[in-house]
XYZ file of C-alpha atoms in Angstrom:
370
model
C 8.243 -46.717 -23.190
C 12.469 -47.132 -23.819
C 15.098 -44.782 -23.062
C 15.571 -44.121 -26.553
C 12.013 -43.560 -27.253
C 11.701 -40.759 -24.662
C 13.871 -38.491 -27.030
C 11.226 -38.969 -29.948
C 7.314 -38.704 -29.900
C 4.913 -40.878 -31.637
C 5.032 -38.842 -34.849
C 8.099 -39.301 -34.911
C 9.430 -35.726 -33.503
C 13.002 -35.590 -32.388
C 12.996 -34.163 -27.917
C 16.377 -34.494 -27.632
C 17.355 -31.432 -27.873
C 15.553 -31.546 -24.486
C 17.479 -34.012 -22.057
C 20.192 -31.483 -21.014
C 17.316 -29.648 -19.169
C 15.889 -32.999 -17.829
C 13.163 -34.942 -20.304
C 12.976 -38.398 -19.695
C 10.552 -41.155 -20.378
C 7.966 -39.789 -16.883
C 7.718 -36.989 -18.497
C 7.282 -38.085 -22.142
C 4.203 -40.122 -20.840
C 3.219 -37.292 -19.413
C 3.243 -35.178 -22.257
C 1.157 -38.103 -24.050
C -1.630 -36.712 -24.402
C -1.075 -33.551 -25.761
C 1.257 -34.874 -28.263
C -2.623 -35.702 -30.972
C -3.275 -32.375 -30.632
C 0.353 -30.953 -31.973
C 1.510 -29.297 -29.353
C 5.650 -29.371 -28.542
C 6.906 -29.949 -25.055
C 9.200 -27.882 -23.096
C 10.625 -25.849 -20.934
C 10.294 -23.105 -18.717
C 13.221 -21.020 -18.999
C 12.080 -17.970 -17.536
C 9.522 -15.735 -17.002
C 8.234 -12.511 -17.335
C 5.473 -10.556 -16.770
C 2.906 -12.504 -18.349
C 4.883 -13.846 -21.079
C 8.283 -16.519 -20.307
C 10.588 -18.143 -22.273
C 10.356 -21.985 -23.644
C 13.369 -24.125 -24.365
C 11.860 -26.569 -27.024
C 13.101 -29.152 -29.781
C 12.712 -25.701 -32.105
C 14.868 -24.028 -29.850
C 13.942 -21.127 -27.652
C 10.046 -19.661 -27.840
C 8.834 -16.915 -26.711
C 5.273 -17.778 -25.594
C 2.104 -16.044 -23.747
C 0.870 -17.423 -20.504
C -2.766 -16.835 -20.915
C -4.485 -20.011 -21.355
C -3.109 -21.149 -18.586
C -5.400 -19.459 -14.464
C -3.935 -16.565 -14.769
C -5.554 -15.407 -10.753
C -4.355 -18.233 -9.231
C -0.474 -17.893 -7.938
C -0.256 -21.620 -6.946
C -1.255 -22.137 -10.930
C 0.724 -19.365 -12.507
C 3.298 -21.031 -15.151
C 6.658 -20.660 -13.118
C 10.211 -21.363 -13.964
C 11.007 -25.392 -14.049
C 8.020 -26.641 -15.859
C 7.159 -28.557 -17.918
C 4.869 -26.992 -20.568
C 3.062 -27.847 -23.600
C 3.075 -25.369 -26.805
C 1.453 -24.130 -29.505
C 3.710 -25.225 -32.694
C 2.795 -22.072 -34.456
C 0.962 -18.456 -34.250
C 1.684 -14.304 -33.032
C 1.917 -15.558 -29.936
C 2.391 -18.473 -29.480
C 0.679 -19.481 -26.766
C 1.494 -22.072 -23.250
C -1.608 -24.228 -23.133
C -1.439 -26.167 -19.965
C 1.899 -27.620 -17.672
C 1.966 -30.773 -16.694
C 1.771 -31.928 -13.492
C 4.710 -31.571 -11.100
C 6.897 -33.389 -9.531
C 7.539 -30.438 -6.479
C 7.259 -26.939 -5.965
C 8.670 -24.281 -4.167
C 6.715 -22.346 -2.347
C 6.654 -19.253 0.422
C 3.414 -16.867 1.648
C 2.896 -13.615 -0.718
C 3.308 -10.822 1.539
C -0.405 -9.734 0.725
C -3.194 -9.634 2.465
C -5.066 -12.442 0.641
C -3.608 -15.784 2.342
C -1.483 -16.506 -1.104
C 0.808 -18.855 -1.907
C 3.636 -17.612 -4.471
C 5.460 -20.790 -6.398
C 8.967 -19.305 -6.449
C 10.215 -23.051 -8.957
C 9.122 -26.803 -9.899
C 10.130 -29.463 -10.716
C 13.423 -29.250 -8.769
C 15.215 -32.098 -7.325
C 17.829 -29.592 -4.975
C 17.304 -26.813 -3.065
C 20.670 -25.151 -2.713
C 20.704 -22.609 0.672
C 23.717 -20.435 0.067
C 24.352 -18.279 2.854
C 27.196 -15.572 3.588
C 30.305 -16.501 6.019
C 30.691 -13.032 5.673
C 28.158 -12.473 7.879
C 26.564 -13.524 11.638
C 25.381 -16.735 10.894
C 21.361 -16.761 11.222
C 20.587 -19.992 11.824
C 16.566 -19.272 11.998
C 16.675 -17.870 9.122
C 18.549 -20.982 7.208
C 15.608 -22.799 9.264
C 13.156 -21.322 7.407
C 14.447 -21.898 3.664
C 15.043 -25.423 5.343
C 11.169 -25.924 6.708
C 10.030 -24.903 2.345
C 12.682 -26.971 1.209
C 11.696 -29.848 2.933
C 7.918 -28.746 1.911
C 8.660 -28.351 -1.606
C 9.271 -32.361 -1.948
C 13.243 -31.244 -2.828
C 16.603 -32.334 -1.295
C 18.435 -29.041 0.810
C 21.530 -28.288 0.609
C 23.246 -25.419 2.361
C 26.665 -24.189 1.076
C 28.404 -21.779 3.035
C 29.272 -19.579 0.981
C 32.407 -16.316 0.787
C 34.328 -19.204 3.014
C 37.660 -17.048 1.320
C 36.857 -14.282 4.052
C 37.179 -16.378 6.698
C 41.089 -17.953 6.584
C 40.982 -19.306 10.568
C 40.152 -23.240 8.705
C 38.933 -23.948 13.079
C 36.639 -21.197 12.391
C 35.001 -22.188 9.844
C 34.712 -25.704 11.056
C 32.695 -24.241 13.763
C 30.675 -22.314 11.877
C 29.866 -25.589 9.731
C 29.253 -26.981 12.941
C 26.761 -24.470 14.587
C 24.889 -25.114 10.767
C 25.067 -28.901 11.060
C 22.981 -28.814 14.179
C 20.181 -27.206 12.793
C 20.350 -29.459 9.552
C 19.931 -32.409 10.349
C 19.953 -35.278 7.253
C 21.010 -31.629 5.349
C 24.957 -31.933 3.652
C 26.546 -28.783 4.300
C 29.241 -27.451 2.310
C 31.639 -24.599 2.635
C 32.497 -23.586 -0.431
C 34.381 -20.124 -1.614
C 33.418 -19.239 -5.801
C 36.596 -17.433 -5.805
C 39.415 -19.569 -4.675
C 37.435 -22.702 -6.439
C 37.519 -24.713 -2.734
C 34.790 -26.852 -2.387
C 33.035 -26.609 -6.073
C 34.053 -29.425 -7.380
C 31.878 -31.211 -4.407
C 29.298 -29.140 -5.324
C 29.457 -30.120 -8.977
C 28.817 -33.383 -7.922
C 26.034 -33.077 -6.006
C 23.820 -32.103 -8.508
C 24.885 -32.458 -11.749
C 22.082 -34.865 -11.955
C 18.551 -33.034 -12.158
C 17.588 -29.714 -11.392
C 18.884 -27.866 -8.384
C 17.329 -24.305 -7.181
C 19.681 -21.482 -5.674
C 17.769 -19.973 -2.791
C 19.974 -16.886 -0.403
C 19.166 -13.874 -0.043
C 20.797 -10.946 -1.604
C 24.352 -11.213 -0.685
C 24.906 -14.641 -0.090
C 26.781 -14.437 -3.056
C 24.430 -17.239 -5.358
C 25.461 -15.390 -8.507
C 28.577 -15.433 -8.395
C 28.529 -19.779 -6.914
C 25.734 -19.843 -9.813
C 28.803 -18.601 -12.866
C 31.717 -20.918 -10.963
C 29.029 -23.629 -11.651
C 28.139 -22.335 -15.583
C 31.900 -22.491 -15.888
C 30.858 -18.768 -17.014
C 30.097 -15.348 -15.983
C 26.110 -15.108 -16.811
C 25.394 -13.986 -13.676
C 25.682 -10.198 -13.299
C 27.635 -9.548 -9.957
C 28.079 -6.880 -7.683
C 29.138 -6.421 -4.081
C 27.736 -6.551 -0.585
C 27.825 -4.000 1.292
C 30.517 -3.608 4.139
C 28.239 -2.863 7.094
C 25.417 -5.354 6.536
C 26.414 -8.210 3.776
C 23.167 -7.074 2.646
C 23.124 -6.608 -2.273
C 21.554 -5.468 -4.259
C 18.684 -7.734 -6.398
C 21.843 -8.747 -9.024
C 19.033 -11.576 -10.164
C 15.954 -10.015 -10.848
C 14.220 -13.129 -12.604
C 14.225 -16.837 -11.842
C 16.441 -18.040 -14.989
C 17.103 -22.264 -15.522
C 20.141 -23.048 -17.156
C 22.165 -26.150 -18.426
C 25.106 -27.002 -16.614
C 27.984 -28.405 -18.519
C 28.252 -31.145 -16.335
C 25.176 -32.430 -15.922
C 21.491 -30.897 -14.254
C 20.505 -27.817 -15.099
C 20.494 -24.826 -12.017
C 17.708 -22.435 -11.446
C 18.603 -19.311 -10.060
C 16.604 -16.747 -7.638
C 16.456 -13.628 -6.799
C 18.030 -12.445 -2.890
C 14.971 -13.251 -0.868
C 14.473 -10.938 2.228
C 10.609 -12.544 2.938
C 9.836 -16.187 3.664
C 6.920 -16.477 4.301
C 5.761 -20.351 5.566
C 3.311 -21.661 3.486
C 1.596 -24.951 4.732
C 5.186 -26.638 6.064
C 4.110 -28.596 8.892
C 5.679 -31.419 7.444
C 8.983 -29.279 6.812
C 8.968 -28.025 9.782
C 9.043 -31.050 11.254
C 11.661 -31.883 9.254
C 14.271 -29.396 10.502
C 13.567 -30.220 13.737
C 13.530 -34.204 13.438
C 14.949 -33.769 17.081
C 12.288 -32.459 18.068
C 9.979 -34.390 16.549
C 11.375 -37.761 18.374
C 11.281 -36.274 21.723
C 7.755 -35.662 21.425
C 6.978 -38.628 21.211
C 8.147 -39.499 25.010
C 6.660 -36.682 26.951
C 3.370 -38.429 28.120
C 0.157 -35.878 26.056
C -0.140 -36.597 22.771
C -0.874 -33.340 22.068
C 1.442 -31.575 24.712
C 2.692 -27.827 23.563
C 5.986 -28.385 25.316
C 5.674 -25.289 27.965
C 4.527 -26.305 31.573
C 3.274 -29.905 30.978
C 3.750 -32.274 33.269
C 6.268 -35.526 31.406
C 7.152 -33.265 29.014
C 9.991 -35.056 27.312
C 11.462 -32.214 25.224
C 11.511 -29.706 27.614
C 13.564 -32.445 29.958
C 15.743 -32.033 27.474
C 16.218 -28.812 27.432
C 16.877 -28.963 31.301
C 19.407 -31.469 30.506
C 21.152 -29.776 27.788
C 20.686 -32.513 25.131
C 17.947 -29.677 23.044
C 19.348 -25.938 22.863
C 17.142 -24.090 23.522
C 17.336 -22.020 20.863
C 15.940 -24.572 18.428
C 12.895 -24.873 21.113
C 11.878 -21.458 19.805
C 12.520 -21.372 17.074
C 10.158 -24.897 16.468
C 7.259 -22.650 18.803
C 7.953 -19.716 16.351
C 7.751 -21.713 12.774
C 5.286 -23.638 13.743
C 3.302 -21.286 15.604
C 3.649 -19.067 11.813
C 2.176 -22.079 10.006
C -0.435 -22.329 12.226
C -1.702 -18.812 12.122
C -1.283 -18.975 7.761
C -3.156 -22.176 7.117
C -6.407 -21.021 9.724
C -6.494 -18.310 7.562
C -8.050 -20.372 4.993
C -9.024 -23.857 6.995
C -11.738 -22.675 9.043
C -11.472 -25.878 11.217
C -8.171 -25.220 12.365
C -9.431 -21.614 13.075
C -11.848 -23.070 14.962
C -9.002 -25.564 16.669
C -6.852 -22.052 17.369
C -9.523 -20.599 18.955
C -10.767 -23.414 21.489
C -6.655 -23.501 22.183
C -6.899 -19.772 23.061
C -9.824 -20.167 25.166
C -8.104 -23.373 26.964
C -4.887 -21.493 27.319
C -7.170 -18.409 28.374
C -8.692 -19.979 31.002
C -5.824 -21.963 32.270
C -3.730 -18.573 32.625
C -7.196 -17.328 34.361
C -7.251 -19.938 37.328
C -3.343 -19.984 37.609
C -4.037 -16.205 38.639
C -6.312 -17.013 40.754
C -4.289 -19.752 42.437
C -1.824 -17.432 43.159
C -3.939 -14.614 44.280
C -5.607 -17.088 46.912
C -2.442 -17.960 48.101
C -1.870 -14.051 49.400
């Protein structure tokens, strides 16, 4: 299919209006099987209680998602999806969504061990972190693990830089984040004064970006700056802890004036991992590389002899905080996976028994020496 034909269907329909939202040849090919049914392609720009707004060549349509599996949170329609929509009817229905290229997934707060898709078909995951409060490097690492696992390229934006007027202090804060984010660009930005925005605009001008972070991180202000107008409502963060209320209550997809699209999300208080082992490994790539030099291939980096990771901590090459954060996220991810995978549960039980036996043996040895 040529580039010109990507904006038109075999029946001659003009889909060029979808180009600003990311429509390309690959999406045209993915939609081709649905064309004979007379369905329309479109991209979901907002989801709200079983209904969604879809931008199509005919404009923005309000649609119902009842035909798409509603009881599986991993298969519900979400913001960023490309979908096939009925051309008419009241209500109009989304018949299906096209295969996702990427998906940003976290675990739900329920006890049913389910994943929740926050956004689909994302190219850049922008993690917004406020400089108005003390940096929480562990939380940044958690966001980055989910971002890497999604298939998107992470990007950390340190917002509210105008509240840290000292350039040396800003540089030290950025360096702390860079050490916790290998392979990730870290930008210092002031949406109020415009500092750093030109670089950010250049990075997100192609593809789809999702804006992530806690309430009060300045996401809505940053989104308005990227959009060039006050589209998102902004509220002041509390002085006591820098936290804000949820000014964004739904995930909205908006076309950027310089190209590309932006998905703004509500502030995320809970960011649980969901089968993100490779994402965690990417965040802690230096630990994964050190682990290859350990004497035992299944080294837990605890008390095993010949552990290259612990040697790096003892020598000061690897910060102890990084190792503890790595252990915490790996344990959490293993626990989440074990809830739905019998094999992993069995491996965990064997590991617990092995460690328990080792602990009892060490205790008996200690008592025998008294």
